Amino acid sequence: MNWDWSQLLVWPTLETPSDIWLTQLFLLVLCTVAVNFTMMRVIDVLDRLIVKTDTLWDDALLEAARIPLRLVFWVVGLSICVELMQAVSDEENVLFDLVPQARRIAFIVIIAMFLNRFISYTEKNLIDPSRMRKPMDHSTAAAIAKLLRVSVIITAMLIILQTLGYSISGVLAFGGIGGMAVAFAAKDLLANFFGGMMIYLDKPFRVGDWVRSPDRSIEGTVENIGWRLTRIRTFDQRPLYIPNAMFTSIVLENPSRMFNRRINEKIGIRYDDWQRMPAIVEAVKAMLKAHEELETEEKTLIVNFDSYGASHLEFFIYTFTKTTEWVRYHEIKQDVLMKIMKIVDEHGAEFAFPTRTLHLVSNNNDNPSTGLEDDNVEEQQHVHR
């Protein structure tokens, strides 16, 4: 092979021997592969160093740039190879003329990919409790990330259209007129979209919350908050799909955000035990104050004689548990009621049950034994139920 190695540093022309430009082409591909391999190793080293830092932005930036950065070198290397082949080709080829434009579009796509990946990794870091002292709400982070990704994609498409020679102003004008038509035709869809936006911004509930509405037959656990629908799983395990626009016009309760659960019970004892009522009330109040699972310091605690019932004397208890967990709440409530039963029994009283007294009067004008009218004969019967 009789040629000077310095010729490899000269950009080839039509007169360049094939073995020269083929070697140059091979070296370009080899350099592209070598640079990509080196870049992978450099990114791995940086990754090990960045993991030790507390900042979440550098992690997201490095992970987002891992693939786009390698694609940039591939696009540059391959486009140079194509231009080299164009320089030594003696025929006109339309594909060669499209290389600069294709390279610009590829760079736009790579930048959009990088931004989308950066948004996704940042979203993941913002909701990670191990990285944030106060993690962002999952629903809010997802909504903001979706908006940013859509913005990046739309902007990239507009720039690509401009690169291809289309007028963006014309596209935007057409989009404005078309948008008005779409708004009238899809007003319900838009209402649901903005309803979803209000849910993301106001955050009346989030995924995993137990919600219910006194206005509608809605109660269950939120499974997903979409742009048009919110899916709620009812307690009988049926999925309930609710348009987001409905949440702008109904009253919604979020029991998941309660601080305590309330115990509000009325208890009746016999009228015969009225003298024991003050002692029972005081003993019940002392028991509630000493209960470890009840919040009696900062929350209202009431134990008082309340009313005269039809067949009993009634006192009530009003207190709050420390837990908000549904199952645990009922266990605590059961324990409280059982202790009240024990207190009533220890004081020699009894719980009342409904009773009714019937007065039966019998009138008999002919009394063979006395000859007197039985107008004042009265029979009393106690009927218990």
Short mmCIF file of C-alpha atoms in Angstrom, two decimals:
data_model
loop_
_atom_site.label_atom_id
_atom_site.label_comp_id
_atom_site.label_asym_id
_atom_site.label_seq_id
_atom_site.Cartn_x
_atom_site.Cartn_y
_atom_site.Cartn_z
CA MET A 1 0.00 0.00 0.00
CA ASN A 2 1.85 3.03 -1.37
CA TRP A 3 0.27 6.22 0.08
CA ASP A 4 1.18 8.79 2.60
CA TRP A 5 -0.47 8.49 6.04
CA SER A 6 -0.79 12.24 6.12
CA GLN A 7 -3.46 11.94 3.41
CA LEU A 8 -5.80 10.57 6.06
CA LEU A 9 -5.90 14.06 7.59
CA VAL A 10 -7.08 15.68 4.34
CA TRP A 11 -10.78 15.89 3.55
CA PRO A 12 -11.35 13.59 0.53
CA THR A 13 -12.45 14.69 -2.95
CA LEU A 14 -13.51 12.90 -6.12
CA GLU A 15 -9.84 12.26 -6.94
CA THR A 16 -9.08 10.65 -3.57
CA PRO A 17 -8.30 6.93 -3.94
CA SER A 18 -10.95 4.62 -2.57
CA ASP A 19 -8.58 2.98 -0.11
CA ILE A 20 -7.88 6.42 1.44
CA TRP A 21 -11.46 7.52 1.96
CA LEU A 22 -12.55 4.02 3.01
CA THR A 23 -9.88 4.09 5.70
CA GLN A 24 -11.03 7.54 6.75
CA LEU A 25 -14.61 6.25 6.93
CA PHE A 26 -13.53 3.29 9.05
CA LEU A 27 -11.57 5.54 11.40
CA LEU A 28 -14.56 7.88 11.79
CA VAL A 29 -16.83 4.99 12.78
CA LEU A 30 -14.14 3.63 15.11
CA CYS A 31 -13.71 7.03 16.76
CA THR A 32 -17.47 7.36 17.21
CA VAL A 33 -17.66 3.96 18.93
CA ALA A 34 -14.58 4.74 21.06
CA VAL A 35 -15.93 8.13 22.15
CA ASN A 36 -19.28 6.57 23.10
CA PHE A 37 -17.57 3.83 25.08
CA THR A 38 -15.38 6.38 26.86
CA MET A 39 -18.42 8.56 27.57
CA MET A 40 -20.21 5.60 29.17
CA ARG A 41 -17.26 5.00 31.49
CA VAL A 42 -17.01 8.71 32.39
CA ILE A 43 -20.73 8.86 33.21
CA ASP A 44 -20.42 5.76 35.42
CA VAL A 45 -17.55 7.37 37.34
CA LEU A 46 -19.49 10.62 37.76
CA ASP A 47 -22.51 8.63 38.91
CA ARG A 48 -20.53 7.03 41.73
CA LEU A 49 -19.28 10.46 42.81
CA ILE A 50 -22.66 12.18 42.60
CA VAL A 51 -24.43 9.50 44.64
CA LYS A 52 -22.49 10.71 47.68
CA THR A 53 -23.96 14.23 47.43
CA ASP A 54 -27.27 15.31 48.97
CA THR A 55 -28.35 17.42 45.99
CA LEU A 56 -31.07 15.82 43.90
CA TRP A 57 -30.59 17.98 40.80
CA ASP A 58 -27.18 16.60 39.83
CA ASP A 59 -28.50 13.02 39.98
CA ALA A 60 -31.43 13.88 37.75
CA LEU A 61 -29.21 15.83 35.36
CA LEU A 62 -26.69 13.01 34.97
CA GLU A 63 -29.32 10.28 34.50
CA ALA A 64 -31.20 12.44 32.01
CA ALA A 65 -28.03 13.10 29.97
CA ARG A 66 -26.81 9.49 29.91
CA ILE A 67 -28.57 8.41 26.68
CA PRO A 68 -28.98 11.80 24.89
CA LEU A 69 -25.27 12.57 25.27
CA ARG A 70 -24.32 9.30 23.59
CA LEU A 71 -26.86 9.93 20.82
CA VAL A 72 -25.29 13.33 20.15
CA PHE A 73 -21.92 11.70 19.40
CA TRP A 74 -23.58 9.08 17.21
CA VAL A 75 -25.43 11.76 15.22
CA VAL A 76 -22.26 13.83 14.80
CA GLY A 77 -20.15 10.84 13.82
CA LEU A 78 -22.65 9.37 11.38
CA SER A 79 -23.42 12.72 9.76
CA ILE A 80 -19.69 13.30 9.17
CA CYS A 81 -19.48 9.83 7.61
CA VAL A 82 -22.36 10.65 5.26
CA GLU A 83 -20.75 13.97 4.29
CA LEU A 84 -17.50 12.13 3.58
CA MET A 85 -19.36 9.73 1.29
CA GLN A 86 -20.99 12.69 -0.42
CA ALA A 87 -17.58 14.28 -1.05
CA VAL A 88 -16.30 11.20 -2.90
CA SER A 89 -19.53 10.49 -4.76
CA ASP A 90 -19.69 11.62 -8.37
CA GLU A 91 -23.47 11.32 -8.57
CA GLU A 92 -26.09 13.72 -7.30
CA ASN A 93 -28.14 12.13 -4.55
CA VAL A 94 -31.14 13.82 -2.91
CA LEU A 95 -30.50 11.95 0.31
CA PHE A 96 -27.18 13.70 0.75
CA ASP A 97 -28.91 17.07 0.58
CA LEU A 98 -31.21 16.06 3.43
CA VAL A 99 -28.34 15.34 5.83
CA PRO A 100 -28.04 18.86 7.32
CA GLN A 101 -31.78 19.08 7.88
CA ALA A 102 -31.97 15.57 9.35
CA ARG A 103 -29.07 16.43 11.66
CA ARG A 104 -30.87 19.54 12.96
CA ILE A 105 -34.08 17.56 13.55
CA ALA A 106 -32.11 14.84 15.34
CA PHE A 107 -30.55 17.43 17.66
CA ILE A 108 -34.00 18.88 18.43
CA VAL A 109 -35.35 15.41 19.24
CA ILE A 110 -32.34 14.65 21.46
CA ILE A 111 -32.75 17.91 23.38
CA ALA A 112 -36.47 17.19 23.87
CA MET A 113 -35.57 13.69 25.06
CA PHE A 114 -33.06 15.10 27.53
CA LEU A 115 -35.59 17.59 28.94
CA ASN A 116 -38.29 14.94 29.28
CA ARG A 117 -35.91 12.57 31.04
CA PHE A 118 -34.73 15.36 33.33
CA ILE A 119 -38.35 16.16 34.25
CA SER A 120 -39.09 12.48 34.96
CA TYR A 121 -36.03 11.95 37.15
CA THR A 122 -36.64 15.21 39.01
CA GLU A 123 -40.25 14.18 39.66
CA LYS A 124 -39.02 10.85 41.03
CA ASN A 125 -36.53 12.57 43.34
CA LEU A 126 -39.04 15.16 44.61
CA ILE A 127 -41.42 12.49 45.91
CA ASP A 128 -38.69 10.27 47.37
CA PRO A 129 -38.69 10.51 51.21
CA SER A 130 -35.04 9.42 51.31
CA ARG A 131 -34.02 12.49 49.30
CA MET A 132 -36.46 15.13 50.55
CA ARG A 133 -37.22 16.12 54.12
CA LYS A 134 -40.70 17.12 52.99
CA PRO A 135 -41.47 15.10 49.84
CA MET A 136 -43.79 16.68 47.33
CA ASP A 137 -47.26 15.23 47.02
CA HIS A 138 -47.28 12.46 44.38
CA SER A 139 -50.36 13.80 42.56
CA THR A 140 -49.05 17.36 42.39
CA ALA A 141 -45.63 16.25 41.17
CA ALA A 142 -47.21 14.04 38.50
CA ALA A 143 -49.47 16.86 37.28
CA ILE A 144 -46.64 19.40 37.01
CA ALA A 145 -44.41 16.83 35.29
CA LYS A 146 -47.12 16.03 32.75
CA LEU A 147 -47.62 19.70 31.93
CA LEU A 148 -43.89 20.27 31.49
CA ARG A 149 -43.49 17.19 29.29
CA VAL A 150 -46.41 18.23 27.09
CA SER A 151 -44.91 21.73 26.80
CA VAL A 152 -41.53 20.31 25.78
CA ILE A 153 -43.09 18.02 23.15
CA ILE A 154 -45.27 20.78 21.65
CA THR A 155 -42.32 23.21 21.53
CA ALA A 156 -40.10 20.59 19.89
CA MET A 157 -42.77 19.85 17.26
CA LEU A 158 -43.14 23.55 16.45
CA ILE A 159 -39.36 23.96 16.07
CA ILE A 160 -39.23 20.89 13.81
CA LEU A 161 -42.01 22.34 11.65
CA GLN A 162 -40.05 25.59 11.41
CA THR A 163 -36.94 23.60 10.43
CA LEU A 164 -38.89 21.83 7.69
CA GLY A 165 -39.93 25.19 6.23
CA TYR A 166 -43.43 25.53 7.61
CA SER A 167 -44.59 28.84 9.04
CA ILE A 168 -45.15 28.62 12.77
CA SER A 169 -47.29 31.77 12.77
CA GLY A 170 -49.68 30.11 10.32
CA VAL A 171 -49.79 26.96 12.40
CA LEU A 172 -50.48 28.97 15.56
CA ALA A 173 -53.21 30.98 13.85
CA PHE A 174 -54.84 27.82 12.58
CA GLY A 175 -54.49 26.32 16.04
CA GLY A 176 -56.23 29.34 17.58
CA ILE A 177 -59.23 29.10 15.27
CA GLY A 178 -59.33 25.34 15.59
CA GLY A 179 -58.99 25.63 19.35
CA MET A 180 -62.14 27.75 19.55
CA ALA A 181 -64.07 25.17 17.57
CA VAL A 182 -62.73 22.36 19.70
CA ALA A 183 -63.57 24.29 22.88
CA PHE A 184 -67.24 24.54 21.89
CA ALA A 185 -67.39 20.92 20.77
CA ALA A 186 -65.56 19.51 23.78
CA LYS A 187 -66.58 21.83 26.61
CA ASP A 188 -67.27 18.87 28.92
CA LEU A 189 -63.83 17.45 28.20
CA LEU A 190 -62.24 20.83 28.95
CA ALA A 191 -64.32 21.18 32.12
CA ASN A 192 -62.99 17.82 33.30
CA PHE A 193 -59.45 18.86 32.36
CA PHE A 194 -59.60 22.06 34.39
CA GLY A 195 -61.37 20.18 37.17
CA GLY A 196 -58.36 17.87 37.28
CA MET A 197 -56.09 20.91 37.38
CA MET A 198 -57.97 22.26 40.38
CA ILE A 199 -57.57 18.89 42.14
CA TYR A 200 -53.82 18.96 41.51
CA LEU A 201 -53.46 22.58 42.66
CA ASP A 202 -55.91 22.69 45.60
CA LYS A 203 -55.15 19.09 46.68
CA PRO A 204 -58.50 18.33 48.43
CA PHE A 205 -57.42 14.69 48.23
CA ARG A 206 -54.62 12.56 46.85
CA VAL A 207 -54.09 8.96 45.83
CA GLY A 208 -54.73 6.66 48.79
CA ASP A 209 -57.11 9.02 50.64
CA TRP A 210 -60.53 7.93 51.84
CA VAL A 211 -63.12 10.42 50.55
CA ARG A 212 -66.89 10.68 50.62
CA SER A 213 -69.52 13.18 49.51
CA PRO A 214 -72.74 13.88 51.40
CA ASP A 215 -74.18 15.28 48.15
CA ARG A 216 -73.65 12.16 46.07
CA SER A 217 -73.27 8.44 46.69
CA ILE A 218 -69.48 8.67 46.61
CA GLU A 219 -67.32 6.97 49.20
CA GLY A 220 -64.12 4.99 48.88
CA THR A 221 -60.37 5.14 48.42
CA VAL A 222 -58.81 7.25 45.65
CA GLU A 223 -56.82 5.01 43.29
CA ASN A 224 -55.97 7.34 40.42
CA ILE A 225 -56.38 11.02 39.51
CA GLY A 226 -56.39 11.43 35.73
CA TRP A 227 -56.88 14.44 33.49
CA ARG A 228 -60.52 13.53 32.78
CA LEU A 229 -61.56 10.97 35.38
CA THR A 230 -60.78 10.12 38.98
CA ARG A 231 -61.04 6.46 39.94
CA ILE A 232 -62.30 5.65 43.43
CA ARG A 233 -62.47 2.12 44.81
CA THR A 234 -65.57 1.72 46.98
CA PHE A 235 -65.50 -0.37 50.15
CA ASP A 236 -67.26 -3.23 48.40
CA GLN A 237 -64.31 -3.20 45.93
CA ARG A 238 -66.17 -1.71 42.98
CA PRO A 239 -64.37 0.90 40.85
CA LEU A 240 -66.15 4.25 40.65
CA TYR A 241 -65.19 6.58 37.77
CA ILE A 242 -66.02 10.23 38.44
CA PRO A 243 -65.56 13.11 35.94
CA ASN A 244 -63.25 15.71 37.46
CA ALA A 245 -65.69 18.53 36.69
CA MET A 246 -68.04 17.12 39.33
CA PHE A 247 -65.59 17.91 42.14
CA THR A 248 -65.98 21.65 41.44
CA SER A 249 -69.68 21.60 42.39
CA ILE A 250 -70.06 19.07 45.22
CA VAL A 251 -69.16 19.02 48.90
CA LEU A 252 -66.38 16.54 49.52
CA GLU A 253 -65.21 15.15 52.85
CA ASN A 254 -61.74 13.71 53.36
CA PRO A 255 -61.80 11.56 56.52
CA SER A 256 -58.19 10.49 55.86
CA ARG A 257 -57.04 13.88 57.11
CA MET A 258 -58.83 13.75 60.45
CA PHE A 259 -56.64 14.11 63.55
CA ASN A 260 -58.74 11.91 65.84
CA ARG A 261 -61.81 9.70 65.80
CA ARG A 262 -64.76 10.45 68.08
CA ILE A 263 -66.52 8.19 70.56
CA ASN A 264 -70.02 9.53 71.23
CA GLU A 265 -72.24 7.08 73.11
CA LYS A 266 -75.36 7.31 75.29
CA ILE A 267 -75.78 4.84 78.15
CA GLY A 268 -78.87 4.22 80.29
CA ILE A 269 -79.26 2.80 83.80
CA ARG A 270 -82.41 1.98 85.77
CA TYR A 271 -84.44 4.63 87.60
CA ASP A 272 -83.93 2.55 90.74
CA ASP A 273 -80.20 3.33 90.55
CA TRP A 274 -80.53 7.12 90.40
CA GLN A 275 -78.55 7.59 93.62
CA ARG A 276 -75.59 5.79 92.07
CA MET A 277 -75.52 8.01 88.95
CA PRO A 278 -73.01 10.66 90.27
CA ALA A 279 -70.48 8.02 91.32
CA ILE A 280 -70.80 6.15 88.03
CA VAL A 281 -70.28 9.33 86.03
CA GLU A 282 -67.17 10.26 88.03
CA ALA A 283 -65.72 6.76 87.74
CA VAL A 284 -66.29 6.69 83.96
CA LYS A 285 -64.66 10.11 83.56
CA ALA A 286 -61.63 9.00 85.58
CA MET A 287 -61.34 5.84 83.50
CA LEU A 288 -61.40 7.83 80.24
CA LYS A 289 -58.75 10.25 81.50
CA ALA A 290 -56.47 7.36 82.44
CA HIS A 291 -56.97 5.49 79.14
CA GLU A 292 -53.73 5.48 77.12
CA GLU A 293 -55.47 5.42 73.73
CA LEU A 294 -57.70 8.46 74.31
CA GLU A 295 -56.77 12.09 73.68
CA THR A 296 -58.19 13.85 76.72
CA GLU A 297 -55.65 16.64 77.26
CA GLU A 298 -56.18 18.69 74.10
CA LYS A 299 -59.56 17.36 72.95
CA THR A 300 -62.98 17.68 74.50
CA LEU A 301 -63.94 15.14 77.18
CA ILE A 302 -67.53 15.10 78.48
CA VAL A 303 -69.20 12.58 80.78
CA ASN A 304 -72.53 13.87 82.20
CA PHE A 305 -76.03 12.86 83.19
CA ASP A 306 -78.00 13.85 80.11
CA SER A 307 -81.73 13.11 80.21
CA TYR A 308 -84.69 11.20 81.61
CA GLY A 309 -85.56 8.39 79.25
CA ALA A 310 -88.84 6.51 78.94
CA SER A 311 -87.47 3.64 81.01
CA HIS A 312 -83.98 4.71 82.06
CA LEU A 313 -81.71 7.50 83.21
CA GLU A 314 -79.27 8.42 80.49
CA PHE A 315 -75.70 9.71 80.64
CA PHE A 316 -73.36 10.17 77.70
CA ILE A 317 -69.63 10.05 76.95
CA TYR A 318 -67.93 12.28 74.41
CA THR A 319 -64.21 11.76 73.77
CA PHE A 320 -61.62 11.22 71.02
CA THR A 321 -59.14 8.47 70.26
CA LYS A 322 -55.51 9.17 69.42
CA THR A 323 -55.58 6.90 66.39
CA THR A 324 -57.48 7.51 63.16
CA GLU A 325 -57.12 3.94 61.94
CA TRP A 326 -60.57 2.44 61.43
CA VAL A 327 -59.92 -1.05 62.82
CA ARG A 328 -57.88 0.18 65.79
CA TYR A 329 -60.58 2.76 66.60
CA HIS A 330 -63.22 0.04 66.99
CA GLU A 331 -60.92 -1.99 69.22
CA ILE A 332 -60.45 1.03 71.51
CA LYS A 333 -64.17 1.78 71.48
CA GLN A 334 -64.94 -1.81 72.47
CA ASP A 335 -62.46 -1.59 75.35
CA VAL A 336 -64.04 1.65 76.59
CA LEU A 337 -67.58 0.23 76.49
CA MET A 338 -66.51 -2.94 78.27
CA LYS A 339 -64.89 -0.91 81.05
CA ILE A 340 -68.06 1.17 81.41
CA MET A 341 -70.06 -2.04 81.87
CA LYS A 342 -67.64 -3.10 84.58
CA ILE A 343 -67.92 0.26 86.35
CA VAL A 344 -71.72 0.10 86.33
CA ASP A 345 -71.62 -3.42 87.75
CA GLU A 346 -69.08 -2.48 90.46
CA HIS A 347 -71.40 0.27 91.69
CA GLY A 348 -74.28 -2.17 92.09
CA ALA A 349 -76.30 -0.65 89.29
CA GLU A 350 -77.85 -2.26 86.26
CA PHE A 351 -78.37 -1.25 82.67
CA ALA A 352 -81.99 -0.48 81.88
CA PHE A 353 -83.94 -2.16 79.19
CA PRO A 354 -87.21 -0.92 77.67
CA THR A 355 -90.26 -1.61 79.88
CA ARG A 356 -93.96 -0.86 79.58
CA THR A 357 -96.70 -0.90 82.24
CA LEU A 358 -100.27 -1.70 81.25
CA HIS A 359 -103.20 -0.82 83.52
CA LEU A 360 -106.21 -3.08 82.80
CA VAL A 361 -109.58 -2.00 84.25
CA SER A 362 -112.46 -4.46 84.28
CA ASN A 363 -116.12 -3.31 84.79
CA ASN A 364 -118.65 -6.01 85.87
CA ASN A 365 -122.14 -4.85 86.87
CA ASP A 366 -123.21 -8.26 88.24
CA ASN A 367 -121.00 -9.53 91.01
CA PRO A 368 -122.50 -12.73 92.42
CA SER A 369 -120.25 -12.83 95.43
CA THR A 370 -120.62 -9.28 96.72
CA GLY A 371 -123.46 -7.83 94.80
CA LEU A 372 -121.37 -4.72 94.27
CA GLU A 373 -120.23 -3.13 91.10
CA ASP A 374 -116.61 -3.80 90.24
CA ASP A 375 -115.95 -0.29 89.03
CA ASN A 376 -112.78 0.04 91.08
CA VAL A 377 -111.29 -3.37 90.39
CA GLU A 378 -107.87 -2.75 88.82
CA GLU A 379 -105.35 -5.24 87.56
CA GLN A 380 -101.74 -4.18 87.00
CA GLN A 381 -99.41 -6.09 84.72
CA HIS A 382 -95.81 -5.38 83.98
CA VAL A 383 -94.81 -6.39 80.51
CA HIS A 384 -91.12 -6.60 79.84
CA ARG A 385 -89.62 -6.70 76.42
#
